[in-house]
Amino acid sequence: MSKQIIHTDNAPAAVGTYSQAVKVGNTVYISGQLGLDPVSMELKDGFKAQAIQAMDNLQAIAAAAGGSLDDVVKFNVSLTDLADFATLNEIFNEQLTAPYPARAAVQVAALPKGGVVEIEAILHLA
């Protein structure tokens, strides 16, 4: 099975040696997304704004792969402060519909570019 590299200008360009996403068969692996505005490449201000932007970036990449956030089977979330976990749940509740995908959330010491949240996703396309 061959892999297809997914890229869209509607999400931030990779800030390192990785692709926005890789599609293998019906599975799409989306790299972790910070709350970076795809045009300015600047972080949004504060946890909520960064988390919403990260979800918007994931949606844009999912669309480029032929899917949407409804196709996500697993999210991995890294937060610099688990005190933001309740706000994260609110954002996920606003942007997703049941049944919800699997998810992990962990606190980390630091994230690239000084971000406070990074979200990655795995999609399964029908």
mmCIF file of N, CA and C in Angstrom:
data_model
loop_
_atom_site.group_PDB
_atom_site.id
_atom_site.type_symbol
_atom_site.label_atom_id
_atom_site.label_comp_id
_atom_site.label_asym_id
_atom_site.label_seq_id
_atom_site.Cartn_x
_atom_site.Cartn_y
_atom_site.Cartn_z
ATOM 1 N N MET A 1 0.842 -1.167 0.000
ATOM 2 C CA MET A 1 0.000 0.000 0.000
ATOM 3 C C MET A 1 0.890 1.234 0.000
ATOM 4 N N SER A 2 0.633 2.159 -0.892
ATOM 5 C CA SER A 2 1.468 3.358 -0.968
ATOM 6 C C SER A 2 0.931 4.454 -0.053
ATOM 7 N N LYS A 3 1.805 5.366 0.286
ATOM 8 C CA LYS A 3 1.383 6.479 1.117
ATOM 9 C C LYS A 3 1.297 7.741 0.272
ATOM 10 N N GLN A 4 0.334 8.579 0.646
ATOM 11 C CA GLN A 4 0.101 9.843 -0.053
ATOM 12 C C GLN A 4 0.314 10.969 0.950
ATOM 13 N N ILE A 5 1.108 11.950 0.571
ATOM 14 C CA ILE A 5 1.342 13.099 1.429
ATOM 15 C C ILE A 5 0.207 14.098 1.205
ATOM 16 N N ILE A 6 -0.379 14.561 2.296
ATOM 17 C CA ILE A 6 -1.478 15.519 2.239
ATOM 18 C C ILE A 6 -0.943 16.888 2.628
ATOM 19 N N HIS A 7 -1.290 17.897 1.836
ATOM 20 C CA HIS A 7 -0.896 19.274 2.133
ATOM 21 C C HIS A 7 -2.007 20.221 1.702
ATOM 22 N N THR A 8 -2.230 21.239 2.507
ATOM 23 C CA THR A 8 -3.145 22.314 2.156
ATOM 24 C C THR A 8 -2.569 23.638 2.626
ATOM 25 N N ASP A 9 -2.820 24.683 1.847
ATOM 26 C CA ASP A 9 -2.412 26.029 2.257
ATOM 27 C C ASP A 9 -3.375 26.601 3.301
ATOM 28 N N ASN A 10 -4.478 25.894 3.571
ATOM 29 C CA ASN A 10 -5.467 26.354 4.551
ATOM 30 C C ASN A 10 -5.095 25.970 5.983
ATOM 31 N N ALA A 11 -3.936 25.376 6.148
ATOM 32 C CA ALA A 11 -3.392 25.048 7.465
ATOM 33 C C ALA A 11 -1.918 25.465 7.455
ATOM 34 N N PRO A 12 -1.341 25.666 8.637
ATOM 35 C CA PRO A 12 0.057 26.101 8.690
ATOM 36 C C PRO A 12 0.997 25.106 8.009
ATOM 37 N N ALA A 13 1.973 25.647 7.340
ATOM 38 C CA ALA A 13 3.018 24.811 6.756
ATOM 39 C C ALA A 13 3.787 24.137 7.885
ATOM 40 N N ALA A 14 4.330 22.982 7.602
ATOM 41 C CA ALA A 14 5.121 22.255 8.592
ATOM 42 C C ALA A 14 6.288 23.126 9.056
ATOM 43 N N VAL A 15 6.552 23.106 10.357
ATOM 44 C CA VAL A 15 7.659 23.897 10.909
ATOM 45 C C VAL A 15 8.861 23.011 11.207
ATOM 46 N N GLY A 16 8.916 21.860 10.561
ATOM 47 C CA GLY A 16 10.025 20.937 10.749
ATOM 48 C C GLY A 16 10.025 19.901 9.653
ATOM 49 N N THR A 17 10.702 18.821 9.891
ATOM 50 C CA THR A 17 10.847 17.756 8.898
ATOM 51 C C THR A 17 9.707 16.745 9.014
ATOM 52 N N TYR A 18 8.512 17.187 8.677
ATOM 53 C CA TYR A 18 7.333 16.331 8.695
ATOM 54 C C TYR A 18 6.306 16.865 7.703
ATOM 55 N N SER A 19 5.309 16.067 7.403
ATOM 56 C CA SER A 19 4.209 16.456 6.523
ATOM 57 C C SER A 19 2.999 16.823 7.363
ATOM 58 N N GLN A 20 2.113 17.649 6.805
ATOM 59 C CA GLN A 20 0.874 17.957 7.516
ATOM 60 C C GLN A 20 0.109 16.672 7.814
ATOM 61 N N ALA A 21 0.070 15.773 6.836
ATOM 62 C CA ALA A 21 -0.623 14.492 7.035
ATOM 63 C C ALA A 21 -0.103 13.479 6.031
ATOM 64 N N VAL A 22 -0.307 12.213 6.377
ATOM 65 C CA VAL A 22 0.039 11.097 5.491
ATOM 66 C C VAL A 22 -1.179 10.184 5.438
ATOM 67 N N LYS A 23 -1.569 9.843 4.204
ATOM 68 C CA LYS A 23 -2.710 8.948 3.994
ATOM 69 C C LYS A 23 -2.178 7.607 3.503
ATOM 70 N N VAL A 24 -2.597 6.541 4.178
ATOM 71 C CA VAL A 24 -2.243 5.182 3.787
ATOM 72 C C VAL A 24 -3.548 4.400 3.734
ATOM 73 N N GLY A 25 -3.955 3.985 2.549
ATOM 74 C CA GLY A 25 -5.245 3.326 2.411
ATOM 75 C C GLY A 25 -6.349 4.284 2.813
ATOM 76 N N ASN A 26 -7.195 3.848 3.735
ATOM 77 C CA ASN A 26 -8.298 4.683 4.213
ATOM 78 C C ASN A 26 -7.981 5.396 5.519
ATOM 79 N N THR A 27 -6.725 5.350 5.940
ATOM 80 C CA THR A 27 -6.325 5.966 7.204
ATOM 81 C C THR A 27 -5.474 7.199 6.938
ATOM 82 N N VAL A 28 -5.788 8.272 7.664
ATOM 83 C CA VAL A 28 -5.043 9.526 7.544
ATOM 84 C C VAL A 28 -4.466 9.871 8.909
ATOM 85 N N TYR A 29 -3.165 10.105 8.938
ATOM 86 C CA TYR A 29 -2.459 10.491 10.154
ATOM 87 C C TYR A 29 -2.117 11.976 10.036
ATOM 88 N N ILE A 30 -2.765 12.793 10.848
ATOM 89 C CA ILE A 30 -2.527 14.239 10.797
ATOM 90 C C ILE A 30 -1.535 14.613 11.894
ATOM 91 N N SER A 31 -0.472 15.297 11.496
ATOM 92 C CA SER A 31 0.541 15.749 12.450
ATOM 93 C C SER A 31 -0.065 16.727 13.446
ATOM 94 N N GLY A 32 0.582 16.823 14.604
ATOM 95 C CA GLY A 32 0.120 17.737 15.634
ATOM 96 C C GLY A 32 0.010 19.158 15.118
ATOM 97 N N GLN A 33 -1.114 19.788 15.454
ATOM 98 C CA GLN A 33 -1.371 21.158 15.026
ATOM 99 C C GLN A 33 -1.392 22.081 16.232
ATOM 100 N N LEU A 34 -0.608 23.131 16.122
ATOM 101 C CA LEU A 34 -0.607 24.196 17.117
ATOM 102 C C LEU A 34 -1.699 25.197 16.754
ATOM 103 N N GLY A 35 -1.892 26.179 17.591
ATOM 104 C CA GLY A 35 -2.859 27.234 17.306
ATOM 105 C C GLY A 35 -2.282 28.322 16.432
ATOM 106 N N LEU A 36 -1.614 27.917 15.355
ATOM 107 C CA LEU A 36 -0.990 28.866 14.417
ATOM 108 C C LEU A 36 -1.968 29.277 13.334
ATOM 109 N N ASP A 37 -2.059 30.568 13.100
ATOM 110 C CA ASP A 37 -2.832 31.071 11.976
ATOM 111 C C ASP A 37 -2.095 30.667 10.698
ATOM 112 N N PRO A 38 -2.783 30.042 9.732
ATOM 113 C CA PRO A 38 -2.081 29.552 8.543
ATOM 114 C C PRO A 38 -1.534 30.654 7.639
ATOM 115 N N VAL A 39 -2.047 31.863 7.754
ATOM 116 C CA VAL A 39 -1.578 32.968 6.912
ATOM 117 C C VAL A 39 -0.386 33.668 7.558
ATOM 118 N N SER A 40 -0.559 34.093 8.806
ATOM 119 C CA SER A 40 0.501 34.854 9.474
ATOM 120 C C SER A 40 1.561 33.961 10.113
ATOM 121 N N MET A 41 1.215 32.664 10.338
ATOM 122 C CA MET A 41 2.086 31.726 11.048
ATOM 123 C C MET A 41 2.389 32.220 12.459
ATOM 124 N N GLU A 42 1.468 33.004 13.033
ATOM 125 C CA GLU A 42 1.574 33.478 14.402
ATOM 126 C C GLU A 42 0.589 32.703 15.269
ATOM 127 N N LEU A 43 0.977 32.453 16.520
ATOM 128 C CA LEU A 43 0.080 31.788 17.461
ATOM 129 C C LEU A 43 -1.059 32.709 17.856
ATOM 130 N N LYS A 44 -2.242 32.139 17.980
ATOM 131 C CA LYS A 44 -3.376 32.878 18.529
ATOM 132 C C LYS A 44 -3.072 33.150 20.004
ATOM 133 N N ASP A 45 -3.817 34.074 20.600
ATOM 134 C CA ASP A 45 -3.549 34.492 21.971
ATOM 135 C C ASP A 45 -4.390 33.695 22.960
ATOM 136 N N GLY A 46 -3.750 32.932 23.812
ATOM 137 C CA GLY A 46 -4.430 32.214 24.875
ATOM 138 C C GLY A 46 -4.842 30.806 24.503
ATOM 139 N N PHE A 47 -5.144 30.014 25.541
ATOM 140 C CA PHE A 47 -5.452 28.603 25.332
ATOM 141 C C PHE A 47 -6.656 28.387 24.423
ATOM 142 N N LYS A 48 -7.776 29.015 24.730
ATOM 143 C CA LYS A 48 -9.006 28.767 23.963
ATOM 144 C C LYS A 48 -8.815 29.107 22.494
ATOM 145 N N ALA A 49 -8.248 30.256 22.208
ATOM 146 C CA ALA A 49 -8.040 30.667 20.812
ATOM 147 C C ALA A 49 -7.079 29.716 20.093
ATOM 148 N N GLN A 50 -6.030 29.266 20.789
ATOM 149 C CA GLN A 50 -5.090 28.333 20.172
ATOM 150 C C GLN A 50 -5.746 26.981 19.922
ATOM 151 N N ALA A 51 -6.545 26.502 20.868
ATOM 152 C CA ALA A 51 -7.201 25.205 20.702
ATOM 153 C C ALA A 51 -8.201 25.245 19.552
ATOM 154 N N ILE A 52 -8.967 26.327 19.452
ATOM 155 C CA ILE A 52 -9.930 26.458 18.346
ATOM 156 C C ILE A 52 -9.188 26.505 17.019
ATOM 157 N N GLN A 53 -8.091 27.263 16.957
ATOM 158 C CA GLN A 53 -7.311 27.348 15.712
ATOM 159 C C GLN A 53 -6.704 25.994 15.367
ATOM 160 N N ALA A 54 -6.219 25.267 16.359
ATOM 161 C CA ALA A 54 -5.666 23.932 16.100
ATOM 162 C C ALA A 54 -6.742 23.026 15.500
ATOM 163 N N MET A 55 -7.959 23.083 16.041
ATOM 164 C CA MET A 55 -9.062 22.279 15.497
ATOM 165 C C MET A 55 -9.400 22.726 14.073
ATOM 166 N N ASP A 56 -9.386 24.032 13.820
ATOM 167 C CA ASP A 56 -9.627 24.539 12.459
ATOM 168 C C ASP A 56 -8.556 24.027 11.503
ATOM 169 N N ASN A 57 -7.307 24.004 11.969
ATOM 170 C CA ASN A 57 -6.210 23.498 11.140
ATOM 171 C C ASN A 57 -6.404 22.009 10.845
ATOM 172 N N LEU A 58 -6.814 21.244 11.858
ATOM 173 C CA LEU A 58 -7.083 19.818 11.655
ATOM 174 C C LEU A 58 -8.206 19.627 10.641
ATOM 175 N N GLN A 59 -9.259 20.434 10.757
ATOM 176 C CA GLN A 59 -10.377 20.330 9.825
ATOM 177 C C GLN A 59 -9.922 20.608 8.400
ATOM 178 N N ALA A 60 -9.092 21.619 8.211
ATOM 179 C CA ALA A 60 -8.604 21.968 6.872
ATOM 180 C C ALA A 60 -7.776 20.823 6.278
ATOM 181 N N ILE A 61 -6.949 20.213 7.087
ATOM 182 C CA ILE A 61 -6.123 19.097 6.603
ATOM 183 C C ILE A 61 -6.994 17.878 6.335
ATOM 184 N N ALA A 62 -7.961 17.615 7.212
ATOM 185 C CA ALA A 62 -8.886 16.503 6.992
ATOM 186 C C ALA A 62 -9.629 16.690 5.670
ATOM 187 N N ALA A 63 -10.068 17.905 5.393
ATOM 188 C CA ALA A 63 -10.777 18.195 4.132
ATOM 189 C C ALA A 63 -9.870 17.949 2.935
ATOM 190 N N ALA A 64 -8.604 18.344 3.051
ATOM 191 C CA ALA A 64 -7.654 18.126 1.954
ATOM 192 C C ALA A 64 -7.444 16.639 1.691
ATOM 193 N N ALA A 65 -7.658 15.825 2.721
ATOM 194 C CA ALA A 65 -7.503 14.372 2.592
ATOM 195 C C ALA A 65 -8.807 13.696 2.154
ATOM 196 N N GLY A 66 -9.873 14.503 2.026
ATOM 197 C CA GLY A 66 -11.152 13.944 1.607
ATOM 198 C C GLY A 66 -12.073 13.581 2.756
ATOM 199 N N GLY A 67 -11.821 14.137 3.936
ATOM 200 C CA GLY A 67 -12.636 13.809 5.098
ATOM 201 C C GLY A 67 -13.008 15.037 5.891
ATOM 202 N N SER A 68 -13.338 14.819 7.160
ATOM 203 C CA SER A 68 -13.696 15.893 8.079
ATOM 204 C C SER A 68 -13.412 15.423 9.503
ATOM 205 N N LEU A 69 -13.670 16.281 10.457
ATOM 206 C CA LEU A 69 -13.471 15.893 11.853
ATOM 207 C C LEU A 69 -14.403 14.753 12.253
ATOM 208 N N ASP A 70 -15.493 14.567 11.528
ATOM 209 C CA ASP A 70 -16.401 13.443 11.797
ATOM 210 C C ASP A 70 -15.731 12.099 11.533
ATOM 211 N N ASP A 71 -14.645 12.099 10.761
ATOM 212 C CA ASP A 71 -13.934 10.864 10.427
ATOM 213 C C ASP A 71 -12.817 10.528 11.418
ATOM 214 N N VAL A 72 -12.600 11.390 12.401
ATOM 215 C CA VAL A 72 -11.534 11.161 13.374
ATOM 216 C C VAL A 72 -11.904 9.971 14.266
ATOM 217 N N VAL A 73 -10.948 9.052 14.409
ATOM 218 C CA VAL A 73 -11.134 7.923 15.323
ATOM 219 C C VAL A 73 -10.308 8.096 16.597
ATOM 220 N N LYS A 74 -9.301 8.991 16.557
ATOM 221 C CA LYS A 74 -8.460 9.209 17.745
ATOM 222 C C LYS A 74 -7.816 10.586 17.677
ATOM 223 N N PHE A 75 -7.922 11.318 18.783
ATOM 224 C CA PHE A 75 -7.196 12.568 18.980
ATOM 225 C C PHE A 75 -6.141 12.340 20.042
ATOM 226 N N ASN A 76 -4.983 12.952 19.866
ATOM 227 C CA ASN A 76 -3.962 13.029 20.906
ATOM 228 C C ASN A 76 -3.733 14.512 21.174
ATOM 229 N N VAL A 77 -3.874 14.900 22.423
ATOM 230 C CA VAL A 77 -3.765 16.306 22.802
ATOM 231 C C VAL A 77 -2.633 16.472 23.804
ATOM 232 N N SER A 78 -1.795 17.458 23.551
ATOM 233 C CA SER A 78 -0.738 17.839 24.489
ATOM 234 C C SER A 78 -1.044 19.250 24.970
ATOM 235 N N LEU A 79 -1.087 19.412 26.287
ATOM 236 C CA LEU A 79 -1.352 20.716 26.907
ATOM 237 C C LEU A 79 -0.185 21.072 27.813
ATOM 238 N N THR A 80 0.139 22.344 27.901
ATOM 239 C CA THR A 80 1.193 22.735 28.830
ATOM 240 C C THR A 80 0.645 22.927 30.242
ATOM 241 N N ASP A 81 -0.699 22.917 30.382
ATOM 242 C CA ASP A 81 -1.312 23.063 31.703
ATOM 243 C C ASP A 81 -2.636 22.300 31.722
ATOM 244 N N LEU A 82 -2.696 21.228 32.495
ATOM 245 C CA LEU A 82 -3.929 20.435 32.570
ATOM 246 C C LEU A 82 -5.090 21.203 33.198
ATOM 247 N N ALA A 83 -4.819 22.382 33.756
ATOM 248 C CA ALA A 83 -5.902 23.234 34.247
ATOM 249 C C ALA A 83 -6.805 23.684 33.096
ATOM 250 N N ASP A 84 -6.319 23.580 31.857
ATOM 251 C CA ASP A 84 -7.104 23.947 30.669
ATOM 252 C C ASP A 84 -7.963 22.796 30.156
ATOM 253 N N PHE A 85 -7.959 21.669 30.842
ATOM 254 C CA PHE A 85 -8.672 20.475 30.380
ATOM 255 C C PHE A 85 -10.178 20.712 30.234
ATOM 256 N N ALA A 86 -10.796 21.434 31.166
ATOM 257 C CA ALA A 86 -12.237 21.705 31.075
ATOM 258 C C ALA A 86 -12.557 22.544 29.846
ATOM 259 N N THR A 87 -11.723 23.521 29.552
ATOM 260 C CA THR A 87 -11.925 24.342 28.355
ATOM 261 C C THR A 87 -11.753 23.495 27.103
ATOM 262 N N LEU A 88 -10.781 22.591 27.113
ATOM 263 C CA LEU A 88 -10.587 21.675 25.997
ATOM 264 C C LEU A 88 -11.855 20.860 25.758
ATOM 265 N N ASN A 89 -12.442 20.327 26.817
ATOM 266 C CA ASN A 89 -13.676 19.563 26.682
ATOM 267 C C ASN A 89 -14.800 20.397 26.082
ATOM 268 N N GLU A 90 -14.919 21.662 26.499
ATOM 269 C CA GLU A 90 -15.939 22.556 25.938
ATOM 270 C C GLU A 90 -15.747 22.725 24.435
ATOM 271 N N ILE A 91 -14.516 22.922 24.008
ATOM 272 C CA ILE A 91 -14.222 23.125 22.583
ATOM 273 C C ILE A 91 -14.533 21.856 21.797
ATOM 274 N N PHE A 92 -14.132 20.716 22.323
ATOM 275 C CA PHE A 92 -14.434 19.452 21.643
ATOM 276 C C PHE A 92 -15.948 19.249 21.558
ATOM 277 N N ASN A 93 -16.666 19.589 22.622
ATOM 278 C CA ASN A 93 -18.113 19.454 22.632
ATOM 279 C C ASN A 93 -18.766 20.345 21.571
ATOM 280 N N GLU A 94 -18.221 21.555 21.376
ATOM 281 C CA GLU A 94 -18.756 22.492 20.389
ATOM 282 C C GLU A 94 -18.446 22.054 18.955
ATOM 283 N N GLN A 95 -17.318 21.386 18.745
ATOM 284 C CA GLN A 95 -16.865 21.105 17.387
ATOM 285 C C GLN A 95 -17.126 19.675 16.919
ATOM 286 N N LEU A 96 -17.496 18.780 17.835
ATOM 287 C CA LEU A 96 -17.693 17.374 17.471
ATOM 288 C C LEU A 96 -19.109 16.938 17.811
ATOM 289 N N THR A 97 -19.534 15.848 17.168
ATOM 290 C CA THR A 97 -20.832 15.267 17.482
ATOM 291 C C THR A 97 -20.629 13.820 17.916
ATOM 292 N N ALA A 98 -21.522 13.357 18.761
ATOM 293 C CA ALA A 98 -21.466 11.967 19.230
ATOM 294 C C ALA A 98 -21.814 11.033 18.078
ATOM 295 N N PRO A 99 -21.275 9.843 18.068
ATOM 296 C CA PRO A 99 -20.359 9.289 19.065
ATOM 297 C C PRO A 99 -18.960 9.876 18.889
ATOM 298 N N TYR A 100 -18.332 10.151 20.009
ATOM 299 C CA TYR A 100 -17.035 10.815 19.996
ATOM 300 C C TYR A 100 -15.903 9.824 19.748
ATOM 301 N N PRO A 101 -14.812 10.311 19.148
ATOM 302 C CA PRO A 101 -13.649 9.440 18.937
ATOM 303 C C PRO A 101 -12.895 9.192 20.240
ATOM 304 N N ALA A 102 -11.962 8.282 20.195
ATOM 305 C CA ALA A 102 -11.053 8.069 21.321
ATOM 306 C C ALA A 102 -10.164 9.306 21.459
ATOM 307 N N ARG A 103 -9.608 9.499 22.672
ATOM 308 C CA ARG A 103 -8.760 10.676 22.884
ATOM 309 C C ARG A 103 -7.816 10.440 24.043
ATOM 310 N N ALA A 104 -6.636 11.001 23.926
ATOM 311 C CA ALA A 104 -5.685 11.058 25.031
ATOM 312 C C ALA A 104 -5.307 12.524 25.212
ATOM 313 N N ALA A 105 -5.097 12.924 26.452
ATOM 314 C CA ALA A 105 -4.651 14.280 26.742
ATOM 315 C C ALA A 105 -3.593 14.200 27.834
ATOM 316 N N VAL A 106 -2.451 14.800 27.583
ATOM 317 C CA VAL A 106 -1.347 14.773 28.537
ATOM 318 C C VAL A 106 -0.765 16.169 28.714
ATOM 319 N N GLN A 107 -0.226 16.407 29.898
ATOM 320 C CA GLN A 107 0.477 17.654 30.143
ATOM 321 C C GLN A 107 1.937 17.465 29.761
ATOM 322 N N VAL A 108 2.463 18.463 29.059
ATOM 323 C CA VAL A 108 3.866 18.445 28.631
ATOM 324 C C VAL A 108 4.563 19.695 29.148
ATOM 325 N N ALA A 109 5.880 19.644 29.213
ATOM 326 C CA ALA A 109 6.650 20.770 29.732
ATOM 327 C C ALA A 109 6.637 21.967 28.789
ATOM 328 N N ALA A 110 6.666 21.700 27.493
ATOM 329 C CA ALA A 110 6.725 22.789 26.517
ATOM 330 C C ALA A 110 6.300 22.261 25.148
ATOM 331 N N LEU A 111 5.883 23.186 24.288
ATOM 332 C CA LEU A 111 5.503 22.860 22.917
ATOM 333 C C LEU A 111 6.246 23.789 21.959
ATOM 334 N N PRO A 112 6.374 23.388 20.689
ATOM 335 C CA PRO A 112 7.063 24.243 19.720
ATOM 336 C C PRO A 112 6.452 25.643 19.647
ATOM 337 N N LYS A 113 7.293 26.598 19.374
ATOM 338 C CA LYS A 113 6.920 27.993 19.166
ATOM 339 C C LYS A 113 6.242 28.625 20.376
ATOM 340 N N GLY A 114 6.325 27.976 21.540
ATOM 341 C CA GLY A 114 5.706 28.519 22.743
ATOM 342 C C GLY A 114 4.206 28.286 22.823
ATOM 343 N N GLY A 115 3.695 27.363 22.008
ATOM 344 C CA GLY A 115 2.271 27.054 22.042
ATOM 345 C C GLY A 115 1.867 26.446 23.371
ATOM 346 N N VAL A 116 0.553 26.502 23.666
ATOM 347 C CA VAL A 116 0.051 25.937 24.912
ATOM 348 C C VAL A 116 -0.785 24.682 24.678
ATOM 349 N N VAL A 117 -1.061 24.355 23.415
ATOM 350 C CA VAL A 117 -1.809 23.144 23.082
ATOM 351 C C VAL A 117 -1.411 22.688 21.678
ATOM 352 N N GLU A 118 -1.317 21.371 21.517
ATOM 353 C CA GLU A 118 -1.066 20.768 20.212
ATOM 354 C C GLU A 118 -1.995 19.559 20.100
ATOM 355 N N ILE A 119 -2.679 19.452 18.961
ATOM 356 C CA ILE A 119 -3.637 18.367 18.768
ATOM 357 C C ILE A 119 -3.301 17.637 17.476
ATOM 358 N N GLU A 120 -3.240 16.314 17.556
ATOM 359 C CA GLU A 120 -3.042 15.483 16.373
ATOM 360 C C GLU A 120 -4.249 14.573 16.232
ATOM 361 N N ALA A 121 -4.438 14.021 15.030
ATOM 362 C CA ALA A 121 -5.628 13.197 14.792
ATOM 363 C C ALA A 121 -5.322 12.058 13.833
ATOM 364 N N ILE A 122 -6.088 10.995 14.011
ATOM 365 C CA ILE A 122 -6.080 9.863 13.078
ATOM 366 C C ILE A 122 -7.495 9.734 12.543
ATOM 367 N N LEU A 123 -7.617 9.705 11.226
ATOM 368 C CA LEU A 123 -8.918 9.571 10.574
ATOM 369 C C LEU A 123 -9.032 8.230 9.880
ATOM 370 N N HIS A 124 -10.253 7.750 9.799
ATOM 371 C CA HIS A 124 -10.544 6.589 8.957
ATOM 372 C C HIS A 124 -11.616 7.017 7.973
ATOM 373 N N LEU A 125 -11.286 6.974 6.686
ATOM 374 C CA LEU A 125 -12.205 7.395 5.641
ATOM 375 C C LEU A 125 -12.952 6.180 5.091
ATOM 376 N N ALA A 126 -14.241 6.326 4.914
ATOM 377 C CA ALA A 126 -15.055 5.207 4.394
ATOM 378 C C ALA A 126 -14.804 5.008 2.910
#
